[in-house]
Coordinates of C-alpha atoms and ligand atoms in Angstrom, one line a residue:
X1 CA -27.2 1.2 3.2
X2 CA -24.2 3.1 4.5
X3 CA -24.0 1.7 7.5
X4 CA -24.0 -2.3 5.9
X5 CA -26.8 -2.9 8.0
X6 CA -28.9 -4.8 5.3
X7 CA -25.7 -6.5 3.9
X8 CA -24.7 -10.3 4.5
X9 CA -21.8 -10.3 7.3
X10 CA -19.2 -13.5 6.8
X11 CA -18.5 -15.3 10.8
X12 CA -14.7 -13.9 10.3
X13 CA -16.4 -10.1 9.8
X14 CA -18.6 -10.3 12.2
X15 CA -16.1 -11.3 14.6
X16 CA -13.7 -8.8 13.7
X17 CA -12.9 -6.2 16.8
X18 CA -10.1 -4.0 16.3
X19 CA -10.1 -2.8 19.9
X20 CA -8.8 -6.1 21.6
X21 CA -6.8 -9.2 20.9
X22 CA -5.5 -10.3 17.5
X23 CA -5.8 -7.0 16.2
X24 CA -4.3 -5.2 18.9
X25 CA -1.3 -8.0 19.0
X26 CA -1.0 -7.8 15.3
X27 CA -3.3 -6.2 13.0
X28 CA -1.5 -7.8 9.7
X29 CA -1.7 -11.4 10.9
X30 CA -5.2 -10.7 12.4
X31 CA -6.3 -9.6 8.6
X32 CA -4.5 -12.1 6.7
X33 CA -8.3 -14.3 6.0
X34 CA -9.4 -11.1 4.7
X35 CA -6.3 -10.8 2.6
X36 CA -7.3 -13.9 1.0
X37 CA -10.9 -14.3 0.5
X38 CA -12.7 -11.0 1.4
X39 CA -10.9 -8.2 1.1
X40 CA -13.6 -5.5 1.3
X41 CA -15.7 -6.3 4.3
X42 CA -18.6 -4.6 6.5
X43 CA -17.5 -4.6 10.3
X44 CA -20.9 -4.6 12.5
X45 CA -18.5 -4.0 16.1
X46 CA -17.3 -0.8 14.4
X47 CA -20.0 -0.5 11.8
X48 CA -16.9 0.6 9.1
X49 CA -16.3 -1.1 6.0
X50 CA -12.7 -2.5 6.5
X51 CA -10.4 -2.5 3.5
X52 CA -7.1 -5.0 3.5
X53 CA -5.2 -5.3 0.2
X54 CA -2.2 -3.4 -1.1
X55 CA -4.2 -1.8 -4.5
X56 CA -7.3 -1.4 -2.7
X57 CA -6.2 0.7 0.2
X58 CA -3.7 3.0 -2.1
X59 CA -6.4 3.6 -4.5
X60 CA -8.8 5.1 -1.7
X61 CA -5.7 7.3 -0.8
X62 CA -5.3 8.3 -4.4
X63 CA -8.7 9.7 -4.4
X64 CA -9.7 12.0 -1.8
X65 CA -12.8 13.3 -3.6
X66 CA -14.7 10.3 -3.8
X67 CA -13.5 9.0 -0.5
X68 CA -13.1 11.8 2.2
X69 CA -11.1 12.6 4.7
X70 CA -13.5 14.5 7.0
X71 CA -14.2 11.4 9.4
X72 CA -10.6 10.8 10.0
X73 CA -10.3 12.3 13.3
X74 CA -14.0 11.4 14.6
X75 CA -14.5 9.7 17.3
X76 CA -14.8 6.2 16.2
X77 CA -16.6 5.3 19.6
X78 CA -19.3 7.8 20.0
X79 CA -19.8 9.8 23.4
X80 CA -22.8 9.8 25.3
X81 CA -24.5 13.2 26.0
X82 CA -23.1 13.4 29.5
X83 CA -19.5 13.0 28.3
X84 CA -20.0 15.5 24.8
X85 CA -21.8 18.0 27.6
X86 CA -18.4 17.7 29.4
X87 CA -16.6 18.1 26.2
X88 CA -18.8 21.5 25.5
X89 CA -18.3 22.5 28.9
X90 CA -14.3 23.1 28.0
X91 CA -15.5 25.1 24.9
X92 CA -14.3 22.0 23.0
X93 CA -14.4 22.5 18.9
X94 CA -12.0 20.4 17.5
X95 CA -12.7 20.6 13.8
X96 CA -10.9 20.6 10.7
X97 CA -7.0 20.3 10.5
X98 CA -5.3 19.3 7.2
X99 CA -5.3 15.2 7.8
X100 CA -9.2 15.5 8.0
X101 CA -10.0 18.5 5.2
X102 CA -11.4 18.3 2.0
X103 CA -10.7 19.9 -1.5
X104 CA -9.7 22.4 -2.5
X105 CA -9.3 23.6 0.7
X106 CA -7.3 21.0 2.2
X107 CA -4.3 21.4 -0.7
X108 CA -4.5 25.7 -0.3
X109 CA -3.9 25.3 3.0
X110 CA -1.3 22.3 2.7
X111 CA 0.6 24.4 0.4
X112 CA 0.7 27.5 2.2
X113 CA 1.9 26.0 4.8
X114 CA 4.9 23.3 3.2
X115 CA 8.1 25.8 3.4
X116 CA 9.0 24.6 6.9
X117 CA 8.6 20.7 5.8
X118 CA 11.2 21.2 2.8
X119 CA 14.3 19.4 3.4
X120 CA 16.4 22.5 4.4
X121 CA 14.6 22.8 7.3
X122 CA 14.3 19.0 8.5
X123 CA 18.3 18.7 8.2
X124 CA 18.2 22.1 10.6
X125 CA 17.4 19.7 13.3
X126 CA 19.4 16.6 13.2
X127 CA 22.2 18.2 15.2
X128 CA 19.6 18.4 18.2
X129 CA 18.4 15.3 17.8
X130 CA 21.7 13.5 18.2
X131 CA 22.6 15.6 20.9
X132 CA 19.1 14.9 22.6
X133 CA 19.3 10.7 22.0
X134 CA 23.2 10.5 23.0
X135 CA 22.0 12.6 26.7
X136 CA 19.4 9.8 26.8
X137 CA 21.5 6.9 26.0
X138 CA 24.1 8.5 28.6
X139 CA 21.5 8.8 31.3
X140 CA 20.7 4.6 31.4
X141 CA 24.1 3.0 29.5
X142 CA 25.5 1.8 32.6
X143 CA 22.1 0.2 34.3
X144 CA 22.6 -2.9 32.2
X145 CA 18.8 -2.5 32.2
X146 CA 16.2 0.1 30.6
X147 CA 12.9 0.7 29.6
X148 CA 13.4 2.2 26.3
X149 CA 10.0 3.9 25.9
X150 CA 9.9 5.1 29.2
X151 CA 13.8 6.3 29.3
X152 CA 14.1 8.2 25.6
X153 CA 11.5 6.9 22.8
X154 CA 8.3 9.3 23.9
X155 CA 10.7 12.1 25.1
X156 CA 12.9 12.7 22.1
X157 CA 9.9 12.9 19.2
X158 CA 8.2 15.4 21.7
X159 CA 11.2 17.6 22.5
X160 CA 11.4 17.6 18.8
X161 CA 8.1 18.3 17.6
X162 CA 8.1 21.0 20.2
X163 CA 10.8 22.7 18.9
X164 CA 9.8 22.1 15.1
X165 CA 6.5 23.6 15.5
X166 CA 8.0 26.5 17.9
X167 CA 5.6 25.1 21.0
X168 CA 7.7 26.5 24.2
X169 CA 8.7 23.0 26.2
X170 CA 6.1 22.7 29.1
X171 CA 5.5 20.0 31.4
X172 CA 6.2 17.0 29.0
X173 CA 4.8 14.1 31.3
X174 CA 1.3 15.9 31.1
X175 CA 1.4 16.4 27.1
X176 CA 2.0 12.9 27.1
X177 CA -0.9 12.4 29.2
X178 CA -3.1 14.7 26.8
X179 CA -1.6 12.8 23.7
X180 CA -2.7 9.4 25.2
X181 CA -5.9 10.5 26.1
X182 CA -6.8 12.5 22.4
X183 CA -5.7 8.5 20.9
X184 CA -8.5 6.9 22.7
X185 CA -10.7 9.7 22.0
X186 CA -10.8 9.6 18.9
X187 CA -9.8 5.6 18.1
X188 CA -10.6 3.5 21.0
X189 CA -13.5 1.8 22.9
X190 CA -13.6 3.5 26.2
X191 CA -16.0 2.3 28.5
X192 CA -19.0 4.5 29.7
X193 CA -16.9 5.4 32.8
X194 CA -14.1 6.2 31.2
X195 CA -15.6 8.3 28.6
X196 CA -16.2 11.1 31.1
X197 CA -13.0 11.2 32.5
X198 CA -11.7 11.0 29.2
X199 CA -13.8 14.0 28.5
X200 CA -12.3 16.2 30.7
X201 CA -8.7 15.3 29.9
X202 CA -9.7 16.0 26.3
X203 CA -10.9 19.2 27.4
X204 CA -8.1 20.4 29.4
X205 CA -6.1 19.8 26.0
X206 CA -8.0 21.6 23.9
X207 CA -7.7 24.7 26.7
X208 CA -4.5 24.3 27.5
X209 CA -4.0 24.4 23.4
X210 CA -5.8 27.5 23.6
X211 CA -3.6 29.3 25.6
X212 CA -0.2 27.8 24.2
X213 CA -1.6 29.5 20.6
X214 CA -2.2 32.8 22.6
X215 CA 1.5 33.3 24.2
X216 CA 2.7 32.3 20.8
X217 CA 0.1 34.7 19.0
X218 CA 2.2 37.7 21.2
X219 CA 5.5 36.6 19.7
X220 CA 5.0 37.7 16.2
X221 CA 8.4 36.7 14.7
X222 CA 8.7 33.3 16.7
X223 CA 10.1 30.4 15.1
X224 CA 8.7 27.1 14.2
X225 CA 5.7 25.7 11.9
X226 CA 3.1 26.8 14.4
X227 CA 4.2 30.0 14.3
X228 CA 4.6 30.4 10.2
X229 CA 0.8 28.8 10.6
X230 CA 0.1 32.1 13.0
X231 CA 1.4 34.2 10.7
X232 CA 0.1 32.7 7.4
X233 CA -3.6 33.1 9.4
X234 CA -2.6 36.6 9.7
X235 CA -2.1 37.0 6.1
X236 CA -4.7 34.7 4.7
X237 CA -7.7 33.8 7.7
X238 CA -9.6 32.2 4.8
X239 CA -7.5 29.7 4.2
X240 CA -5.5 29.2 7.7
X241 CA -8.4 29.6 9.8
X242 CA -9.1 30.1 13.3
X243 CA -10.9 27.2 14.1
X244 CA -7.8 25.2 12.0
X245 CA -5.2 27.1 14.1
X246 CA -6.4 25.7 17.2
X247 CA -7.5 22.6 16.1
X248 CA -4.1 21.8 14.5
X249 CA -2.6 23.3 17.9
X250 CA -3.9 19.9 19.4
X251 CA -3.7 17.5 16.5
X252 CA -0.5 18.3 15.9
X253 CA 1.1 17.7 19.1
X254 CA 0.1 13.9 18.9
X255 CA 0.6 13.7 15.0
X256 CA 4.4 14.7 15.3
X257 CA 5.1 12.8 18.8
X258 CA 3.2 9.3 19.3
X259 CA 3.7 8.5 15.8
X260 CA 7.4 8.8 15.9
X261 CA 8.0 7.6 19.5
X262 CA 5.6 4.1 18.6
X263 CA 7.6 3.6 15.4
X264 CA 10.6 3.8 16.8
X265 CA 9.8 1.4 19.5
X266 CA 8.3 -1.2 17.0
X267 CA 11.1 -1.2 15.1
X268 CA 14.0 -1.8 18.0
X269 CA 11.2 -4.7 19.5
X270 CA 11.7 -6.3 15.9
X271 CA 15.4 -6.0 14.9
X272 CA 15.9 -7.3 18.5
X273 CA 13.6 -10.2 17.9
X274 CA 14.7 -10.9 14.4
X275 CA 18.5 -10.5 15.9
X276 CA 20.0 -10.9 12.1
X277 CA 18.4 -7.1 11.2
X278 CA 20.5 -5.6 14.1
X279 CA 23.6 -7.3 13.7
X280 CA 23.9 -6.1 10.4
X281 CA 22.6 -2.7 11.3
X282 CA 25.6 -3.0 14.1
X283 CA 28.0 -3.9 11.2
X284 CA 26.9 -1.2 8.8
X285 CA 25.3 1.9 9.5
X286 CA 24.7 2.7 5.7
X287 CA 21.7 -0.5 6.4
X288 CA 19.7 1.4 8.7
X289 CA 18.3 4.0 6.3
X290 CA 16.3 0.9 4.2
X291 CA 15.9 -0.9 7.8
X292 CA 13.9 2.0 8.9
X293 CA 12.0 1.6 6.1
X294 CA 11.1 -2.0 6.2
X295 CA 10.4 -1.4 10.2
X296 CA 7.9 1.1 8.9
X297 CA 6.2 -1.4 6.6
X298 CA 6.5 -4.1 8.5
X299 CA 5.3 -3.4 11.7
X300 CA 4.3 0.8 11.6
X301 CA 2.9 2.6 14.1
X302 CA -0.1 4.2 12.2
X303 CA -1.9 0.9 11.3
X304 CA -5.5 2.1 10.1
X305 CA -6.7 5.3 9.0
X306 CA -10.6 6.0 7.5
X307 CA -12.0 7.9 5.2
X308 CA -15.8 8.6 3.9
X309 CA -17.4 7.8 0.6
X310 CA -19.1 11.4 -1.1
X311 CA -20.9 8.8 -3.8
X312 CA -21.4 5.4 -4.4
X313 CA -18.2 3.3 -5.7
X314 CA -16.4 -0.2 -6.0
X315 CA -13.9 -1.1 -3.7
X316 CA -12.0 -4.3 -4.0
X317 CA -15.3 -6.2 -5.9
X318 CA -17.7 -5.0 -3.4
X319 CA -20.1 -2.2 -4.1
X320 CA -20.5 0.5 -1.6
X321 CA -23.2 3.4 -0.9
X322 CA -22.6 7.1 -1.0
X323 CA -21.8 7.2 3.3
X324 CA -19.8 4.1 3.7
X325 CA -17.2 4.6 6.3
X326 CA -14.1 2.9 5.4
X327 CA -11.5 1.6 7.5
X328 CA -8.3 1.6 5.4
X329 CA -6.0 -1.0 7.2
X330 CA -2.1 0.0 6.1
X331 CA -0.6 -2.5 8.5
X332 CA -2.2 -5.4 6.8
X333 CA -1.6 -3.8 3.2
X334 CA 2.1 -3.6 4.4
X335 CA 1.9 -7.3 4.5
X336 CA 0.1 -8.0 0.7
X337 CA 2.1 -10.9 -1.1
X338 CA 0.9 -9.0 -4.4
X339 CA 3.0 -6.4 -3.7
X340 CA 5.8 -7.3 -1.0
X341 CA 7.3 -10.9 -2.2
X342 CA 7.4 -13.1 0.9
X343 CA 5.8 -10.0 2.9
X344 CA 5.7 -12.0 6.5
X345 CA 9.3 -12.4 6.2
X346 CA 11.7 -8.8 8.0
X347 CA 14.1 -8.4 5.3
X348 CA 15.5 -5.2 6.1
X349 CA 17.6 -5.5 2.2
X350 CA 14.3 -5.7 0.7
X351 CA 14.4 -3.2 -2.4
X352 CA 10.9 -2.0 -2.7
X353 CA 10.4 -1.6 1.3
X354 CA 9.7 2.2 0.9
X355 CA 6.5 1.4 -1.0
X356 CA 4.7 0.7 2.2
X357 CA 1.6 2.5 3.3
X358 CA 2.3 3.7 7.1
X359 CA 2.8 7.6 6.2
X360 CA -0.2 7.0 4.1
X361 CA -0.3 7.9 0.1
X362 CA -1.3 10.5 -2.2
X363 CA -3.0 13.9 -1.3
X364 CA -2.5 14.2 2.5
X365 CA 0.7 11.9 2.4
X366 CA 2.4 12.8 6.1
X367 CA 3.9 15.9 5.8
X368 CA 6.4 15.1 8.4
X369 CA 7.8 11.9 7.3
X370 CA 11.4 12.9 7.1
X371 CA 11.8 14.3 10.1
X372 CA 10.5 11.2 11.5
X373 CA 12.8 9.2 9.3
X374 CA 15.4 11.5 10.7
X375 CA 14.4 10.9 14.1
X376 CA 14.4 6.9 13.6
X377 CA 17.8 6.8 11.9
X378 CA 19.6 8.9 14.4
X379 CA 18.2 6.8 17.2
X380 CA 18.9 3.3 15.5
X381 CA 22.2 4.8 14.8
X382 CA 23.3 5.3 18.3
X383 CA 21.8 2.6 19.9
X384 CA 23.4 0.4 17.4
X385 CA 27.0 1.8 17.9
X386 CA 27.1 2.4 21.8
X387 CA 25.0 -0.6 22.4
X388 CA 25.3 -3.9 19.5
X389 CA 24.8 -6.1 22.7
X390 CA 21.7 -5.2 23.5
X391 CA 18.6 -8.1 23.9
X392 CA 15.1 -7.9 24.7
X393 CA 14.1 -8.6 28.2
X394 CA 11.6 -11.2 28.9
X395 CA 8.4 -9.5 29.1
X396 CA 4.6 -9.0 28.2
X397 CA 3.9 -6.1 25.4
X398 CA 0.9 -4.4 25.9
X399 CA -0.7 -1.7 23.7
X400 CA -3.1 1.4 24.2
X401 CA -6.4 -0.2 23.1
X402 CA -7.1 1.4 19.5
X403 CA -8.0 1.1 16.0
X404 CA -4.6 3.2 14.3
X405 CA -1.7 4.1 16.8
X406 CA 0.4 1.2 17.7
X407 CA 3.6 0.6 19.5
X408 CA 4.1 -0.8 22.8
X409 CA 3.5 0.7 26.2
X410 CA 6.8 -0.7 27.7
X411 CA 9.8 -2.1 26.0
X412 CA 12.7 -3.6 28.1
X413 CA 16.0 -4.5 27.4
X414 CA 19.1 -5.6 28.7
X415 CA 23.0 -5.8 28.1
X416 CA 26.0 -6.2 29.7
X417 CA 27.4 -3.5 31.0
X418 CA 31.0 -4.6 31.1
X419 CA 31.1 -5.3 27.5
X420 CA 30.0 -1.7 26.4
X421 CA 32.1 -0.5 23.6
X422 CA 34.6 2.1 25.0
X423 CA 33.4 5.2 25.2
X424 CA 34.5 7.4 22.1
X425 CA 34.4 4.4 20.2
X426 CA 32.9 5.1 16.8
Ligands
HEM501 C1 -0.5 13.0 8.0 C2 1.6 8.9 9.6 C3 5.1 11.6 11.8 C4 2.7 15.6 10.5 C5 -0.2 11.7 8.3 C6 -1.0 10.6 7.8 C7 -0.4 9.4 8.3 C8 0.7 9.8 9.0 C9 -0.9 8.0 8.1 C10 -2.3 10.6 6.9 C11 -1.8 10.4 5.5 C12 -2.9 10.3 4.4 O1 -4.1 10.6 4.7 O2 -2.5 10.0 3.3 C13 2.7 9.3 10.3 C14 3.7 8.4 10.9 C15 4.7 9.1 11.5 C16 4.3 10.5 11.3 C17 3.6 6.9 10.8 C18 5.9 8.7 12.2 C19 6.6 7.5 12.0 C20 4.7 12.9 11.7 C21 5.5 14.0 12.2 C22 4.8 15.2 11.8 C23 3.6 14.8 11.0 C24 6.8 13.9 12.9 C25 5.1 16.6 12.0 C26 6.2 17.1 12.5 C27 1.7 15.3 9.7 C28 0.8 16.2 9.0 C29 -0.2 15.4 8.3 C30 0.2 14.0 8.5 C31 0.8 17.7 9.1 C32 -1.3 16.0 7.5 C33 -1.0 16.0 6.0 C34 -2.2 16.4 5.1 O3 -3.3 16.0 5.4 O4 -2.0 17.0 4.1 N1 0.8 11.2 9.0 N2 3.1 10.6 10.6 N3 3.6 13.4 11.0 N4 1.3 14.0 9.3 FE1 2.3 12.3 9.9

């Protein structure tokens, strides 16, 4: 059965509930029994096939024809009529984008619309992103005090993605509010309530994505992806669509910002905690490149991604039907001894650190990976120099309850102001 229904169901998978506590805490640890002994498992709380190991999940990546990417972005948590009749009453189609389209569509479109991803054009923005992260830094360097998610890490990956995909900066708060809601939508466990005010949030996004696409639609030369992605609709509608142009309007907008804006709080939250990481980061700027990367592996911000089987295969031992819903878990393949020696341990010198899953693999590999890179290197790079005395705060993390974007809500820290390093001072 696709759905596992008729399979046997271990107590550990049975008990397995990505939407609350060890998960949410740690997905890696939380999977390390599966790690061990069952690898391939059927989830009855999710009613996915969850898939742990290093080989296992890079082989479904490899293969997008036998397993699919079309229920990437559904909603893992089905709606009730009342909330999908709000949904419709928005004109909401949300539909295929690139993450969640299949071959040979998927690469026609992917390639018609790489020029702006090529390494030319990343590099075009790292003068803005230093400039935006050193205003930030300025704003709060002599509180002693901060809440770095709050004060720069959501706002800098959105100003940026704005301005990458040529979106005109509106009111940032409430595409923050939009992003948030389009995460639970589509990978958390919203109550009944809270579906149908979710509902309408979701809606208003998808409008207000609607309209965005239209004032850019009147700007034919503007510049930015969005806008190569209005022209290249223009000049092929079979293969940039419609329907794609305004779903991607939306996807987009959360693809490019909470991604970045989590990683980058994860990985200040652990070279703080592991303290060794950011004193040598502090010493040498030439680590941070490879201490991005091992941030990435060891604790990234996309954790699990899914896909769909077209026919009947073996994953990791275990047969599985034509249907099977997989939950591909990166964050706990980031953490397989067969492929990352000593993989609990944050070695931010470790030499194969890059082979980590978080951008995914393969096919639909994340297109923008080095502008997030980019992103993450400039900011560990500032903080580092204008700040090497900065500690965590004491404090609770908490997370936004879903199955794939993590990074904390809130992340405090503290220094002492009167040892800043002089201003100037590189
Ligand atoms: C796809 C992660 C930042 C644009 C993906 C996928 C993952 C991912 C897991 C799916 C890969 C697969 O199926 O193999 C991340 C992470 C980021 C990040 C962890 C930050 C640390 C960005 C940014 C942009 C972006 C900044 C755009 C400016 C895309 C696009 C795709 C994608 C367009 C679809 C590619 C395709 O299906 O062909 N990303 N992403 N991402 N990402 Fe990212």
């Amino acid at each position: 059965h696709a759905d596992g229904a008729a399979c046997p169901v271990s107590d550990r998978a049975r008990a397995f509930d990505p939407f609350t506590g060890a998960y949410q805490i740690d997905p890696a640890a939380a999977l390390a029994w599966s790690r061990a002994e069952e690898p391939v498992f059927y989830s009855p709380e999710t009613g996915y096939w969850v898939v742990s190991c290093y080989a296992d999940v890079k082989a479904v990546f490899r293969d997008p024809l036998l397993f699919s990417p079309c229920n990437v972005l559904e909603k893992i948590t089905p709606f009730p009529d009342e909330a999908m009749a709000v949904l419709a009453s928005y004109g909401y189609a949300m539909n295929r984008t690139l993450v969640n389209e299949d071959e040979p569509a998927h690469t026609e479109r992917r390639r018609v619309l790489m020029a702006h991803f090529l390494p030319a054009n990343i590099e075009a923005h790292r003068d803005r992103v230093r400039v935006l992260t050193r205003e930030k830094v300025d704003a709060f360097i002599a509180k002693g005090r901060a809440d770095l998610v709050e004060e720069m890490l959501w706002e800098i990956p959105l100003t940026v993605a704005l301005h990458f995909l040529g979106v005109p900066e509106s009111d940032m708060a409430r595409l923050r509010e939009f992003s948030m809601a389009h995460t639970v939508n589509t990978w958390g466990r919203p109550s009944r309530e809270d579906q149908i005010a979710l509902a309408h949030e979701v809606g208003r996004f998808w409008q207000f994505a609607g309209e965005v696409l239209n004032r850019m639609r009147a700007e034919p030369h503007g510049q930015g992806w969005m806008h190569e992605a209005i022209r290249q609709n223009a000049l092929h509608p079979d293969i940039v669509t419609d329907s794609y142009l305004h779903s991607m309007m939306m996807a987009i907008i959360v693809a490019a910002h909470e991604t970045t804006a989590h990683a980058a709080a994860n990985a200040i939250k652990l070279l703080l905690t592991d303290g060794a990481g950011w004193r040598a980061i502090c010493e040498d700027a030439a680590l941070i490149p490879n201490a991005v990367e091992e941030c990435l592996r060891y604790a990234g911000s996309v954790v699990a991604w899914r896909r769909q089987l077209t026919s009947p295969a073996t994953v990791g031992g275990t047969d599985l039907p034509a249907g099977a819903k997989l939950l591909i878990v990166m964050a706990s393949a980031n953490h397989d001894e067969r492929q990352f020696q000593n993989a609990d341990s944050f070695d931010i010198y470790r030499d194969n650190a890059t082979d980590h899953l978080t951008f995914g693999y393969g096919a639909h590999q994340c297109m923008g990976k080095n502008l997030a890179r980019l992103e993450l290197r400039i900011i560990l790079e500032e903080l580092s120099r204008r700040l090497p005395h900065l500690r965590l705060a004491e404090q609770e993390f908490t997370y936004l309850p879903n199955t794939s974007f993590r990074g904390p809500d809130h992340l405090w820290v503290e220094w002492d102001v009167a040892a800043n390093p002089a201003e100037g001072a590189e």
